Amino acid sequence: MTGRTPAATQGSGPWHPDDGPGRILELITSGRARTRSGIARITGLSRSTVGQRLDALFEAGLVREGAASTSARGRPSRALHLNESAGIVIAVDIGESRTRVAVTDLEARVLADAVEPLALSEGPEALLGRITATVHEVVRDAGAGGRPIAGIGFGLPAPVDYEAGHVLGWSIMTGWDTYDIRAHLRADWPVPILIDNDVNLLTLAEHRRFWSDQRNLLYIKAGTGVGSGMVIDGRVHRGSQGAAGDIGHAHVSGFGDPQCRCGNQGCLESLVGGWALARDLGGGRPGEEGDARSVVEHVRRGDSRAIAALRKAGRVLGESAAYATSLLNPDVIVLGGLLGTTGGHLMAGVREVVYQRSLPLATRQLQIVPTRYKSHAGITGAAHLVRDHVLAPATLDSALAAGSSPFPAP
Ligand SMILES: [Zn+2]
């Protein structure tokens, strides 16, 4: 891929008779049609035309057909599936102090992974060099050497210009601003490279695995920092500059105006972020900044001050979540991050304020739930990012029309 990445399409518009194999595959992967007769029924195409479109997908190795079974009407049919082994995905999730590298199949299932203690302060050249070496090792561990690579999904703890593929504006990733990550990686892997903000990847992972039948989802990550992501009408909403969902640095009134690490005062994160709670609880070693982990240690020990602080933080976070609920009318709010998933204290405060502050219409069907992921959510989101892109009907149809394999062999 060179230059800018076109947005992948997710979800179907109305069927058009000129739609190619890509839309047929979309019917199969979305579960809307699982058999030849199901596809013919939805599309109105003849069985022979359906057969032709499927042949293109079989030839590309993208679809496999299960064993024959007999339907209620007595006609034998075979279930159609995405061939999850048609290509591997390289998924990288860079965190503040460690990075997870994984190889997945096209269903975003992890085949092998590794966690490295890589610090952002090492800078892009050194860090990407070490990540590249780790990726080669993990591909070997997965026994995936020589298999076609569908693409690379990359998550960063910073606002990202999704199309240009680089870090944008203020973030904890000092020195990464506008660094050309794709150019660095493309030297080893000339495949689609998709780069996104880490919370967008968590949002995508949550939606695709657990909530794909819901159109609108708000994800809030409450850890050392605070961020959010949105799925609107089935797609991640990134905003004009990739800054959508950056609620951690939106001002919250009425709770004092403490100094935030972004330079402003009174940001949500300066009140409820893990570093802010650690600051308020004190007790850390002099000169050492506390984080979500240190707060959670207090909570797990049953420290009543820490539990009360987390519950209060939930109510402050609830103010922002209530505002977002009025604006977006989500079907579900998912709470993730270390603080969001510890003991239900933060969740209790968020629920209390959202239901209190929002109009009944906005909360009538709203679910507010903790994330169900224990780990690997970022990696899973990175894999889905690649899958959504490479299997997007327009992308796939142009690859198949050009007679090329959908994924290049290494
Ligand atoms: Zn701030």
mmCIF file of C-alpha atoms and ligand atoms in Angstrom:
data_model
loop_
_atom_site.group_PDB
_atom_site.id
_atom_site.type_symbol
_atom_site.label_atom_id
_atom_site.label_comp_id
_atom_site.label_asym_id
_atom_site.label_seq_id
_atom_site.Cartn_x
_atom_site.Cartn_y
_atom_site.Cartn_z
ATOM 1 C CA MET A 1 0.000 0.000 0.000
ATOM 2 C CA THR A 2 1.282 3.427 -0.780
ATOM 3 C CA GLY A 3 0.146 6.702 0.711
ATOM 4 C CA ARG A 4 -3.364 6.884 2.045
ATOM 5 C CA THR A 5 -5.641 4.078 3.095
ATOM 6 C CA PRO A 6 -9.206 4.100 1.806
ATOM 7 C CA ALA A 7 -11.810 3.537 4.478
ATOM 8 C CA ALA A 8 -12.982 -0.058 4.618
ATOM 9 C CA THR A 9 -16.701 -0.589 4.268
ATOM 10 C CA GLN A 10 -18.545 -2.445 6.963
ATOM 11 C CA GLY A 11 -22.145 -3.577 6.793
ATOM 12 C CA SER A 12 -24.312 -3.842 3.747
ATOM 13 C CA GLY A 13 -26.343 -1.408 1.803
ATOM 14 C CA PRO A 14 -29.083 -2.757 -0.440
ATOM 15 C CA TRP A 15 -28.021 -5.522 -2.816
ATOM 16 C CA HIS A 16 -27.282 -4.500 -6.419
ATOM 17 C CA PRO A 17 -27.234 -7.079 -9.269
ATOM 18 C CA ASP A 18 -23.795 -5.826 -10.418
ATOM 19 C CA ASP A 19 -22.262 -6.470 -6.993
ATOM 20 C CA GLY A 20 -19.327 -8.838 -7.252
ATOM 21 C CA PRO A 21 -17.813 -11.661 -5.189
ATOM 22 C CA GLY A 22 -16.877 -9.213 -2.404
ATOM 23 C CA ARG A 23 -20.514 -8.625 -1.489
ATOM 24 C CA ILE A 24 -21.175 -12.390 -1.618
ATOM 25 C CA LEU A 25 -18.339 -12.914 0.857
ATOM 26 C CA GLU A 26 -19.804 -10.177 3.045
ATOM 27 C CA LEU A 27 -23.128 -12.028 3.147
ATOM 28 C CA ILE A 28 -21.271 -15.151 4.303
ATOM 29 C CA THR A 29 -19.016 -13.502 6.907
ATOM 30 C CA SER A 30 -21.873 -11.446 8.372
ATOM 31 C CA GLY A 31 -23.935 -14.617 8.750
ATOM 32 C CA ARG A 32 -26.769 -13.237 6.625
ATOM 33 C CA ALA A 33 -26.413 -16.134 4.184
ATOM 34 C CA ARG A 34 -24.687 -19.442 4.821
ATOM 35 C CA THR A 35 -25.636 -21.483 1.739
ATOM 36 C CA ARG A 36 -25.906 -21.074 -2.046
ATOM 37 C CA SER A 37 -29.693 -21.029 -1.835
ATOM 38 C CA GLY A 38 -29.566 -18.436 0.968
ATOM 39 C CA ILE A 39 -27.373 -16.175 -1.190
ATOM 40 C CA ALA A 40 -29.712 -16.641 -4.194
ATOM 41 C CA ARG A 41 -32.702 -15.756 -2.026
ATOM 42 C CA ILE A 42 -31.165 -12.532 -0.652
ATOM 43 C CA THR A 43 -29.600 -11.324 -3.907
ATOM 44 C CA GLY A 44 -32.243 -12.485 -6.391
ATOM 45 C CA LEU A 45 -29.384 -13.861 -8.534
ATOM 46 C CA SER A 46 -29.773 -17.184 -10.357
ATOM 47 C CA ARG A 47 -28.033 -20.186 -8.807
ATOM 48 C CA SER A 48 -25.595 -20.304 -11.741
ATOM 49 C CA THR A 49 -24.597 -16.632 -11.230
ATOM 50 C CA VAL A 50 -24.170 -17.266 -7.516
ATOM 51 C CA GLY A 51 -21.994 -20.246 -8.489
ATOM 52 C CA GLN A 52 -19.782 -18.062 -10.709
ATOM 53 C CA ARG A 53 -19.247 -15.475 -7.997
ATOM 54 C CA LEU A 54 -18.488 -18.210 -5.469
ATOM 55 C CA ASP A 55 -16.012 -19.846 -7.875
ATOM 56 C CA ALA A 56 -13.953 -16.642 -7.834
ATOM 57 C CA LEU A 57 -13.896 -16.831 -4.015
ATOM 58 C CA PHE A 58 -13.004 -20.563 -4.038
ATOM 59 C CA GLU A 59 -10.170 -19.939 -6.529
ATOM 60 C CA ALA A 60 -8.784 -17.181 -4.316
ATOM 61 C CA GLY A 61 -8.948 -19.621 -1.387
ATOM 62 C CA LEU A 62 -11.200 -17.290 0.586
ATOM 63 C CA VAL A 63 -14.230 -19.535 1.045
ATOM 64 C CA ARG A 64 -14.554 -23.178 2.014
ATOM 65 C CA GLU A 65 -17.600 -25.370 1.803
ATOM 66 C CA GLY A 66 -18.625 -27.675 4.658
ATOM 67 C CA ALA A 67 -20.011 -31.210 4.415
ATOM 68 C CA ALA A 68 -23.395 -31.683 2.736
ATOM 69 C CA SER A 69 -26.447 -31.696 4.950
ATOM 70 C CA THR A 70 -30.081 -32.086 3.991
ATOM 71 C CA SER A 71 -32.380 -29.133 4.550
ATOM 72 C CA ALA A 72 -35.974 -29.352 5.789
ATOM 73 C CA ARG A 73 -37.154 -29.338 2.174
ATOM 74 C CA GLY A 74 -34.956 -32.331 1.407
ATOM 75 C CA ARG A 75 -32.425 -30.472 -0.782
ATOM 76 C CA PRO A 76 -28.812 -31.117 0.087
ATOM 77 C CA SER A 77 -26.826 -27.985 0.946
ATOM 78 C CA ARG A 78 -23.327 -27.210 2.114
ATOM 79 C CA ALA A 79 -22.532 -24.466 4.606
ATOM 80 C CA LEU A 80 -20.170 -21.775 3.300
ATOM 81 C CA HIS A 81 -17.462 -20.325 5.542
ATOM 82 C CA LEU A 82 -14.686 -17.798 5.316
ATOM 83 C CA ASN A 83 -11.439 -19.745 5.001
ATOM 84 C CA GLU A 84 -9.775 -18.257 8.064
ATOM 85 C CA SER A 85 -6.431 -19.748 6.993
ATOM 86 C CA ALA A 86 -6.328 -17.918 3.645
ATOM 87 C CA GLY A 87 -3.919 -15.410 5.152
ATOM 88 C CA ILE A 88 -2.370 -14.408 8.439
ATOM 89 C CA VAL A 89 -2.584 -11.013 10.109
ATOM 90 C CA ILE A 90 0.244 -9.391 12.010
ATOM 91 C CA ALA A 91 -1.172 -7.466 14.957
ATOM 92 C CA VAL A 92 0.830 -5.053 17.116
ATOM 93 C CA ASP A 93 -0.503 -3.283 20.201
ATOM 94 C CA ILE A 94 1.875 -0.675 21.584
ATOM 95 C CA GLY A 95 1.217 0.308 25.194
ATOM 96 C CA GLU A 96 2.831 2.873 27.469
ATOM 97 C CA SER A 97 5.347 0.402 28.855
ATOM 98 C CA ARG A 98 4.937 -2.829 26.891
ATOM 99 C CA THR A 99 4.025 -4.010 23.440
ATOM 100 C CA ARG A 100 2.138 -7.122 22.406
ATOM 101 C CA VAL A 101 2.872 -8.668 19.030
ATOM 102 C CA ALA A 102 0.677 -11.432 17.617
ATOM 103 C CA VAL A 103 -0.071 -13.451 14.523
ATOM 104 C CA THR A 104 -3.757 -14.199 13.987
ATOM 105 C CA ASP A 105 -5.897 -15.902 11.393
ATOM 106 C CA LEU A 106 -8.587 -14.050 9.448
ATOM 107 C CA GLU A 107 -11.105 -14.694 12.255
ATOM 108 C CA ALA A 108 -8.776 -12.700 14.554
ATOM 109 C CA ARG A 109 -7.847 -15.844 16.505
ATOM 110 C CA VAL A 110 -4.359 -15.595 17.990
ATOM 111 C CA LEU A 111 -1.948 -18.228 16.600
ATOM 112 C CA ALA A 112 1.099 -17.015 18.549
ATOM 113 C CA ASP A 113 2.026 -13.909 20.487
ATOM 114 C CA ALA A 114 4.700 -12.270 22.587
ATOM 115 C CA VAL A 115 4.804 -9.391 25.056
ATOM 116 C CA GLU A 116 7.888 -7.187 25.135
ATOM 117 C CA PRO A 117 8.747 -4.511 27.730
ATOM 118 C CA LEU A 118 9.300 -1.763 25.164
ATOM 119 C CA ALA A 119 9.235 1.845 26.350
ATOM 120 C CA LEU A 120 7.833 4.582 24.133
ATOM 121 C CA SER A 121 10.689 6.829 25.192
ATOM 122 C CA GLU A 122 13.049 4.699 23.095
ATOM 123 C CA GLY A 123 11.690 6.592 20.069
ATOM 124 C CA PRO A 124 10.268 5.259 16.813
ATOM 125 C CA GLU A 125 13.458 4.042 15.066
ATOM 126 C CA ALA A 126 14.668 1.843 17.924
ATOM 127 C CA LEU A 127 11.209 0.638 18.974
ATOM 128 C CA LEU A 128 10.041 -0.274 15.470
ATOM 129 C CA GLY A 129 13.344 -2.065 14.870
ATOM 130 C CA ARG A 130 12.756 -4.239 17.940
ATOM 131 C CA ILE A 131 9.102 -4.800 17.053
ATOM 132 C CA THR A 132 10.107 -5.926 13.563
ATOM 133 C CA ALA A 133 12.503 -8.497 15.030
ATOM 134 C CA THR A 134 9.780 -9.731 17.416
ATOM 135 C CA VAL A 135 7.249 -10.048 14.588
ATOM 136 C CA HIS A 136 9.644 -12.296 12.654
ATOM 137 C CA GLU A 137 10.045 -14.481 15.768
ATOM 138 C CA VAL A 138 6.290 -14.686 16.401
ATOM 139 C CA VAL A 139 5.586 -15.585 12.747
ATOM 140 C CA ARG A 140 8.110 -18.422 13.133
ATOM 141 C CA ASP A 141 6.522 -19.521 16.448
ATOM 142 C CA ALA A 142 3.121 -19.642 14.754
ATOM 143 C CA GLY A 143 4.557 -21.913 12.047
ATOM 144 C CA ALA A 144 3.282 -19.286 9.614
ATOM 145 C CA GLY A 145 6.477 -18.573 7.683
ATOM 146 C CA GLY A 146 5.704 -18.612 3.948
ATOM 147 C CA ARG A 147 1.961 -18.087 4.417
ATOM 148 C CA PRO A 148 0.325 -15.111 2.687
ATOM 149 C CA ILE A 149 0.094 -12.032 4.902
ATOM 150 C CA ALA A 150 -3.232 -10.215 4.644
ATOM 151 C CA GLY A 151 -1.944 -7.114 6.383
ATOM 152 C CA ILE A 152 -0.576 -5.481 9.504
ATOM 153 C CA GLY A 153 -2.768 -3.842 12.166
ATOM 154 C CA PHE A 154 -1.039 -1.439 14.509
ATOM 155 C CA GLY A 155 -2.415 0.209 17.667
ATOM 156 C CA LEU A 156 -0.843 3.281 19.290
ATOM 157 C CA PRO A 157 -1.667 5.010 22.604
ATOM 158 C CA ALA A 158 -2.109 8.374 20.870
ATOM 159 C CA PRO A 159 -4.429 10.189 18.470
ATOM 160 C CA VAL A 160 -3.752 8.821 14.984
ATOM 161 C CA ASP A 161 -4.416 10.246 11.527
ATOM 162 C CA TYR A 162 -5.909 6.988 10.274
ATOM 163 C CA GLU A 163 -5.548 7.695 6.573
ATOM 164 C CA ALA A 164 -2.017 9.073 6.725
ATOM 165 C CA GLY A 165 -1.033 6.483 9.351
ATOM 166 C CA HIS A 166 0.850 8.616 11.834
ATOM 167 C CA VAL A 167 0.604 10.066 15.337
ATOM 168 C CA LEU A 168 -1.054 13.442 15.520
ATOM 169 C CA GLY A 169 -1.016 16.252 18.055
ATOM 170 C CA TRP A 170 -0.221 16.052 21.766
ATOM 171 C CA SER A 171 0.222 12.579 23.203
ATOM 172 C CA ILE A 172 2.448 10.561 25.472
ATOM 173 C CA MET A 173 4.292 9.456 22.292
ATOM 174 C CA THR A 174 6.836 12.263 22.254
ATOM 175 C CA GLY A 175 9.002 12.116 19.148
ATOM 176 C CA TRP A 176 6.539 10.038 17.106
ATOM 177 C CA ASP A 177 4.607 12.979 15.687
ATOM 178 C CA THR A 178 4.281 12.465 11.891
ATOM 179 C CA TYR A 179 6.965 9.701 11.910
ATOM 180 C CA ASP A 180 6.270 7.478 8.860
ATOM 181 C CA ILE A 181 5.577 4.142 10.580
ATOM 182 C CA ARG A 182 4.289 2.553 7.363
ATOM 183 C CA ALA A 183 7.466 3.333 5.438
ATOM 184 C CA HIS A 184 9.492 1.698 8.231
ATOM 185 C CA LEU A 185 7.395 -1.505 8.236
ATOM 186 C CA ARG A 186 6.905 -1.698 4.489
ATOM 187 C CA ALA A 187 10.585 -2.503 4.011
ATOM 188 C CA ASP A 188 9.895 -5.935 5.540
ATOM 189 C CA TRP A 189 6.213 -6.371 4.649
ATOM 190 C CA PRO A 190 4.819 -4.813 1.454
ATOM 191 C CA VAL A 191 1.220 -5.400 2.589
ATOM 192 C CA PRO A 192 -1.658 -3.154 3.734
ATOM 193 C CA ILE A 193 -0.591 -1.497 7.003
ATOM 194 C CA LEU A 194 -3.425 -0.042 9.077
ATOM 195 C CA ILE A 195 -2.619 2.150 12.058
ATOM 196 C CA ASP A 196 -5.139 3.326 14.612
ATOM 197 C CA ASN A 197 -5.525 4.658 18.114
ATOM 198 C CA ASP A 198 -5.467 1.848 20.697
ATOM 199 C CA VAL A 199 -8.895 2.663 22.155
ATOM 200 C CA ASN A 200 -10.428 2.489 18.665
ATOM 201 C CA LEU A 201 -9.010 -1.037 18.419
ATOM 202 C CA LEU A 202 -10.534 -2.016 21.778
ATOM 203 C CA THR A 203 -13.831 -0.563 20.572
ATOM 204 C CA LEU A 204 -13.666 -2.510 17.324
ATOM 205 C CA ALA A 205 -12.737 -5.762 19.103
ATOM 206 C CA GLU A 206 -15.657 -5.366 21.500
ATOM 207 C CA HIS A 207 -18.151 -4.585 18.753
ATOM 208 C CA ARG A 208 -17.084 -7.247 16.262
ATOM 209 C CA ARG A 209 -16.923 -10.100 18.790
ATOM 210 C CA PHE A 210 -19.766 -9.383 21.213
ATOM 211 C CA TRP A 211 -22.042 -6.650 19.882
ATOM 212 C CA SER A 212 -22.055 -6.912 16.084
ATOM 213 C CA ASP A 213 -25.866 -6.976 16.094
ATOM 214 C CA GLN A 214 -25.894 -3.493 17.690
ATOM 215 C CA ARG A 215 -25.321 -0.436 15.518
ATOM 216 C CA ASN A 216 -24.003 2.072 18.053
ATOM 217 C CA LEU A 217 -21.478 1.386 20.783
ATOM 218 C CA LEU A 218 -19.506 3.688 23.072
ATOM 219 C CA TYR A 219 -16.360 2.247 24.643
ATOM 220 C CA ILE A 220 -14.664 3.994 27.567
ATOM 221 C CA LYS A 221 -11.211 2.937 28.656
ATOM 222 C CA ALA A 222 -10.386 3.991 32.198
ATOM 223 C CA GLY A 223 -6.805 3.134 33.045
ATOM 224 C CA THR A 224 -3.832 5.331 33.803
ATOM 225 C CA GLY A 225 -5.239 7.566 31.049
ATOM 226 C CA VAL A 226 -8.851 7.905 29.945
ATOM 227 C CA GLY A 227 -10.077 7.591 26.371
ATOM 228 C CA SER A 228 -13.089 6.466 24.419
ATOM 229 C CA GLY A 229 -14.055 5.066 21.045
ATOM 230 C CA MET A 230 -17.305 4.907 19.121
ATOM 231 C CA VAL A 231 -18.914 2.592 16.653
ATOM 232 C CA ILE A 232 -21.648 4.463 14.785
ATOM 233 C CA ASP A 233 -23.805 2.531 12.326
ATOM 234 C CA GLY A 234 -21.388 -0.391 12.526
ATOM 235 C CA ARG A 235 -18.226 1.597 11.782
ATOM 236 C CA VAL A 236 -15.564 3.130 13.988
ATOM 237 C CA HIS A 237 -16.052 6.891 13.998
ATOM 238 C CA ARG A 238 -12.704 8.686 14.000
ATOM 239 C CA GLY A 239 -13.729 12.285 13.349
ATOM 240 C CA SER A 240 -12.068 14.716 10.970
ATOM 241 C CA GLN A 241 -8.572 14.524 12.424
ATOM 242 C CA GLY A 242 -8.637 11.266 14.346
ATOM 243 C CA ALA A 243 -9.383 13.054 17.614
ATOM 244 C CA ALA A 244 -12.956 11.777 18.062
ATOM 245 C CA GLY A 245 -13.519 10.158 21.435
ATOM 246 C CA ASP A 246 -10.670 11.900 23.214
ATOM 247 C CA ILE A 247 -12.918 12.555 26.238
ATOM 248 C CA GLY A 248 -10.013 12.246 28.672
ATOM 249 C CA HIS A 249 -8.996 15.800 27.827
ATOM 250 C CA ALA A 250 -12.441 17.378 27.748
ATOM 251 C CA HIS A 251 -13.085 19.710 30.689
ATOM 252 C CA VAL A 252 -15.466 18.663 33.475
ATOM 253 C CA SER A 253 -16.929 21.447 35.641
ATOM 254 C CA GLY A 254 -17.597 21.420 39.347
ATOM 255 C CA PHE A 255 -14.764 19.240 40.634
ATOM 256 C CA GLY A 256 -11.917 21.747 40.837
ATOM 257 C CA ASP A 257 -9.394 22.320 38.083
ATOM 258 C CA PRO A 258 -6.335 20.169 38.761
ATOM 259 C CA GLN A 259 -3.382 20.348 36.397
ATOM 260 C CA CYS A 260 -3.553 17.741 33.611
ATOM 261 C CA ARG A 261 -0.556 16.127 31.953
ATOM 262 C CA CYS A 262 -1.684 17.613 28.599
ATOM 263 C CA GLY A 263 -1.028 21.139 29.903
ATOM 264 C CA ASN A 264 -4.683 22.115 30.420
ATOM 265 C CA GLN A 265 -6.561 22.132 33.711
ATOM 266 C CA GLY A 266 -9.664 20.289 34.865
ATOM 267 C CA CYS A 267 -9.644 17.612 32.141
ATOM 268 C CA LEU A 268 -11.649 14.447 32.905
ATOM 269 C CA GLU A 269 -8.351 12.543 33.083
ATOM 270 C CA SER A 270 -6.923 14.936 35.699
ATOM 271 C CA LEU A 271 -9.865 13.908 37.935
ATOM 272 C CA VAL A 272 -10.360 10.197 37.243
ATOM 273 C CA GLY A 273 -7.280 8.888 35.398
ATOM 274 C CA GLY A 274 -5.209 6.292 37.271
ATOM 275 C CA TRP A 275 -2.326 8.768 37.634
ATOM 276 C CA ALA A 276 -4.707 11.374 39.120
ATOM 277 C CA LEU A 277 -6.235 8.936 41.634
ATOM 278 C CA ALA A 278 -2.745 7.783 42.630
ATOM 279 C CA ARG A 279 -1.810 11.448 43.146
ATOM 280 C CA ASP A 280 -4.860 11.982 45.393
ATOM 281 C CA LEU A 281 -4.295 8.798 47.382
ATOM 282 C CA GLY A 282 -0.600 9.596 47.907
ATOM 283 C CA GLY A 283 1.675 7.049 49.472
ATOM 284 C CA GLY A 284 3.748 6.497 46.344
ATOM 285 C CA ARG A 285 7.509 6.648 46.448
ATOM 286 C CA PRO A 286 8.833 10.222 46.204
ATOM 287 C CA GLY A 287 9.420 11.274 42.594
ATOM 288 C CA GLU A 288 7.552 8.273 41.228
ATOM 289 C CA GLU A 289 4.314 8.881 39.375
ATOM 290 C CA GLY A 290 1.553 6.473 40.383
ATOM 291 C CA ASP A 291 -0.622 4.737 37.821
ATOM 292 C CA ALA A 292 -3.813 2.681 37.549
ATOM 293 C CA ARG A 293 -1.958 -0.398 38.747
ATOM 294 C CA SER A 294 -1.007 1.237 42.052
ATOM 295 C CA VAL A 295 -4.635 2.369 42.601
ATOM 296 C CA VAL A 296 -5.929 -1.129 41.896
ATOM 297 C CA GLU A 297 -3.452 -2.587 44.410
ATOM 298 C CA HIS A 298 -4.986 -0.337 47.087
ATOM 299 C CA VAL A 299 -8.534 -1.360 46.066
ATOM 300 C CA ARG A 300 -7.699 -5.080 46.095
ATOM 301 C CA ARG A 301 -6.267 -4.733 49.594
ATOM 302 C CA GLY A 302 -9.642 -3.357 50.665
ATOM 303 C CA ASP A 303 -8.383 0.198 51.269
ATOM 304 C CA SER A 304 -11.643 2.074 51.917
ATOM 305 C CA ARG A 305 -10.176 5.423 50.798
ATOM 306 C CA ALA A 306 -9.192 3.935 47.438
ATOM 307 C CA ILE A 307 -12.596 2.286 46.984
ATOM 308 C CA ALA A 308 -14.370 5.556 47.809
ATOM 309 C CA ALA A 309 -12.076 7.427 45.385
ATOM 310 C CA LEU A 310 -12.845 4.948 42.590
ATOM 311 C CA ARG A 311 -16.581 5.192 43.220
ATOM 312 C CA LYS A 312 -16.414 8.994 43.173
ATOM 313 C CA ALA A 313 -14.340 8.803 39.980
ATOM 314 C CA GLY A 314 -17.159 6.694 38.501
ATOM 315 C CA ARG A 315 -19.655 9.476 39.211
ATOM 316 C CA VAL A 316 -17.375 12.094 37.608
ATOM 317 C CA LEU A 317 -16.843 9.827 34.608
ATOM 318 C CA GLY A 318 -20.613 9.330 34.567
ATOM 319 C CA GLU A 319 -21.047 13.089 33.915
ATOM 320 C CA SER A 320 -19.029 12.753 30.697
ATOM 321 C CA ALA A 321 -20.709 9.457 29.792
ATOM 322 C CA ALA A 322 -24.164 11.010 30.307
ATOM 323 C CA TYR A 323 -23.257 13.857 27.984
ATOM 324 C CA ALA A 324 -21.993 11.382 25.379
ATOM 325 C CA THR A 325 -25.178 9.332 25.795
ATOM 326 C CA SER A 326 -27.338 12.376 25.016
ATOM 327 C CA LEU A 327 -25.185 13.157 21.986
ATOM 328 C CA LEU A 328 -24.836 9.654 20.519
ATOM 329 C CA ASN A 329 -27.759 7.600 21.859
ATOM 330 C CA PRO A 330 -25.667 4.398 21.978
ATOM 331 C CA ASP A 331 -27.157 0.890 22.313
ATOM 332 C CA VAL A 332 -24.376 -0.099 24.667
ATOM 333 C CA ILE A 333 -21.620 1.526 26.723
ATOM 334 C CA VAL A 334 -18.696 -0.775 27.424
ATOM 335 C CA LEU A 335 -16.318 0.081 30.243
ATOM 336 C CA GLY A 336 -12.764 -1.220 29.938
ATOM 337 C CA GLY A 337 -9.302 -0.462 31.283
ATOM 338 C CA LEU A 338 -7.829 -1.519 34.608
ATOM 339 C CA LEU A 339 -9.965 0.891 36.669
ATOM 340 C CA GLY A 340 -13.113 0.091 34.696
ATOM 341 C CA THR A 341 -12.839 -3.631 35.362
ATOM 342 C CA THR A 342 -11.815 -3.690 39.027
ATOM 343 C CA GLY A 343 -14.513 -4.562 41.521
ATOM 344 C CA GLY A 344 -17.381 -2.815 39.747
ATOM 345 C CA HIS A 345 -16.764 0.403 41.754
ATOM 346 C CA LEU A 346 -16.253 2.681 38.762
ATOM 347 C CA MET A 347 -19.120 0.994 36.924
ATOM 348 C CA ALA A 348 -21.508 1.660 39.841
ATOM 349 C CA GLY A 349 -20.780 5.400 39.726
ATOM 350 C CA VAL A 350 -21.088 5.596 35.935
ATOM 351 C CA ARG A 351 -24.428 3.771 35.911
ATOM 352 C CA GLU A 352 -25.809 5.921 38.711
ATOM 353 C CA VAL A 353 -25.088 9.216 36.958
ATOM 354 C CA VAL A 354 -25.896 8.153 33.373
ATOM 355 C CA TYR A 355 -29.361 6.901 34.321
ATOM 356 C CA GLN A 356 -29.937 9.957 36.527
ATOM 357 C CA ARG A 357 -28.813 12.592 34.011
ATOM 358 C CA SER A 358 -30.025 11.210 30.657
ATOM 359 C CA LEU A 359 -33.541 11.435 29.298
ATOM 360 C CA PRO A 360 -35.501 8.177 29.518
ATOM 361 C CA LEU A 361 -35.643 7.790 25.733
ATOM 362 C CA ALA A 362 -31.819 7.683 25.500
ATOM 363 C CA THR A 363 -31.496 5.065 28.257
ATOM 364 C CA ARG A 364 -34.604 2.942 27.605
ATOM 365 C CA GLN A 365 -32.612 0.220 25.852
ATOM 366 C CA LEU A 366 -29.126 1.282 26.915
ATOM 367 C CA GLN A 367 -26.864 -1.382 28.395
ATOM 368 C CA ILE A 368 -23.820 -0.334 30.453
ATOM 369 C CA VAL A 369 -21.469 -3.282 30.839
ATOM 370 C CA PRO A 370 -17.835 -4.104 31.623
ATOM 371 C CA THR A 371 -15.666 -5.442 28.805
ATOM 372 C CA ARG A 372 -15.671 -9.233 28.512
ATOM 373 C CA TYR A 373 -12.076 -9.356 27.346
ATOM 374 C CA LYS A 374 -9.509 -10.496 29.908
ATOM 375 C CA SER A 375 -6.599 -9.869 27.528
ATOM 376 C CA HIS A 376 -5.707 -9.620 23.834
ATOM 377 C CA ALA A 377 -8.476 -7.096 23.065
ATOM 378 C CA GLY A 378 -6.057 -4.668 21.372
ATOM 379 C CA ILE A 379 -4.569 -7.454 19.252
ATOM 380 C CA THR A 380 -8.031 -8.701 18.315
ATOM 381 C CA GLY A 381 -9.063 -5.171 17.307
ATOM 382 C CA ALA A 382 -5.921 -4.776 15.192
ATOM 383 C CA ALA A 383 -6.723 -8.051 13.408
ATOM 384 C CA HIS A 384 -10.316 -6.947 12.783
ATOM 385 C CA LEU A 385 -9.058 -3.643 11.412
ATOM 386 C CA VAL A 386 -7.047 -5.534 8.793
ATOM 387 C CA ARG A 387 -9.830 -7.997 8.082
ATOM 388 C CA ASP A 388 -12.412 -5.217 7.602
ATOM 389 C CA HIS A 389 -10.066 -3.505 5.171
ATOM 390 C CA VAL A 390 -8.868 -6.415 3.041
ATOM 391 C CA LEU A 391 -12.272 -8.120 2.879
ATOM 392 C CA ALA A 392 -14.153 -4.878 2.118
ATOM 393 C CA PRO A 393 -16.102 -5.691 -1.078
ATOM 394 C CA ALA A 394 -14.546 -2.886 -3.157
ATOM 395 C CA THR A 395 -10.967 -3.757 -2.083
ATOM 396 C CA LEU A 396 -11.515 -7.461 -2.662
ATOM 397 C CA ASP A 397 -13.279 -7.116 -6.007
ATOM 398 C CA SER A 398 -10.521 -4.951 -7.446
ATOM 399 C CA ALA A 399 -7.858 -7.457 -6.263
ATOM 400 C CA LEU A 400 -9.800 -10.367 -7.798
ATOM 401 C CA ALA A 401 -10.533 -8.434 -11.040
ATOM 402 C CA ALA A 402 -6.829 -7.706 -11.426
ATOM 403 C CA GLY A 403 -6.299 -11.474 -11.344
ATOM 404 C CA SER A 404 -3.998 -11.117 -8.373
ATOM 405 C CA SER A 405 -4.133 -13.174 -5.232
ATOM 406 C CA PRO A 406 -5.956 -11.195 -2.549
ATOM 407 C CA PHE A 407 -2.935 -11.419 -0.249
ATOM 408 C CA PRO A 408 0.671 -11.416 -1.455
ATOM 409 C CA ALA A 409 2.905 -14.349 -0.525
ATOM 410 C CA PRO A 410 5.946 -13.241 1.481
HETATM 411 ZN ZN ZN B 1 -5.785 16.965 29.718
#
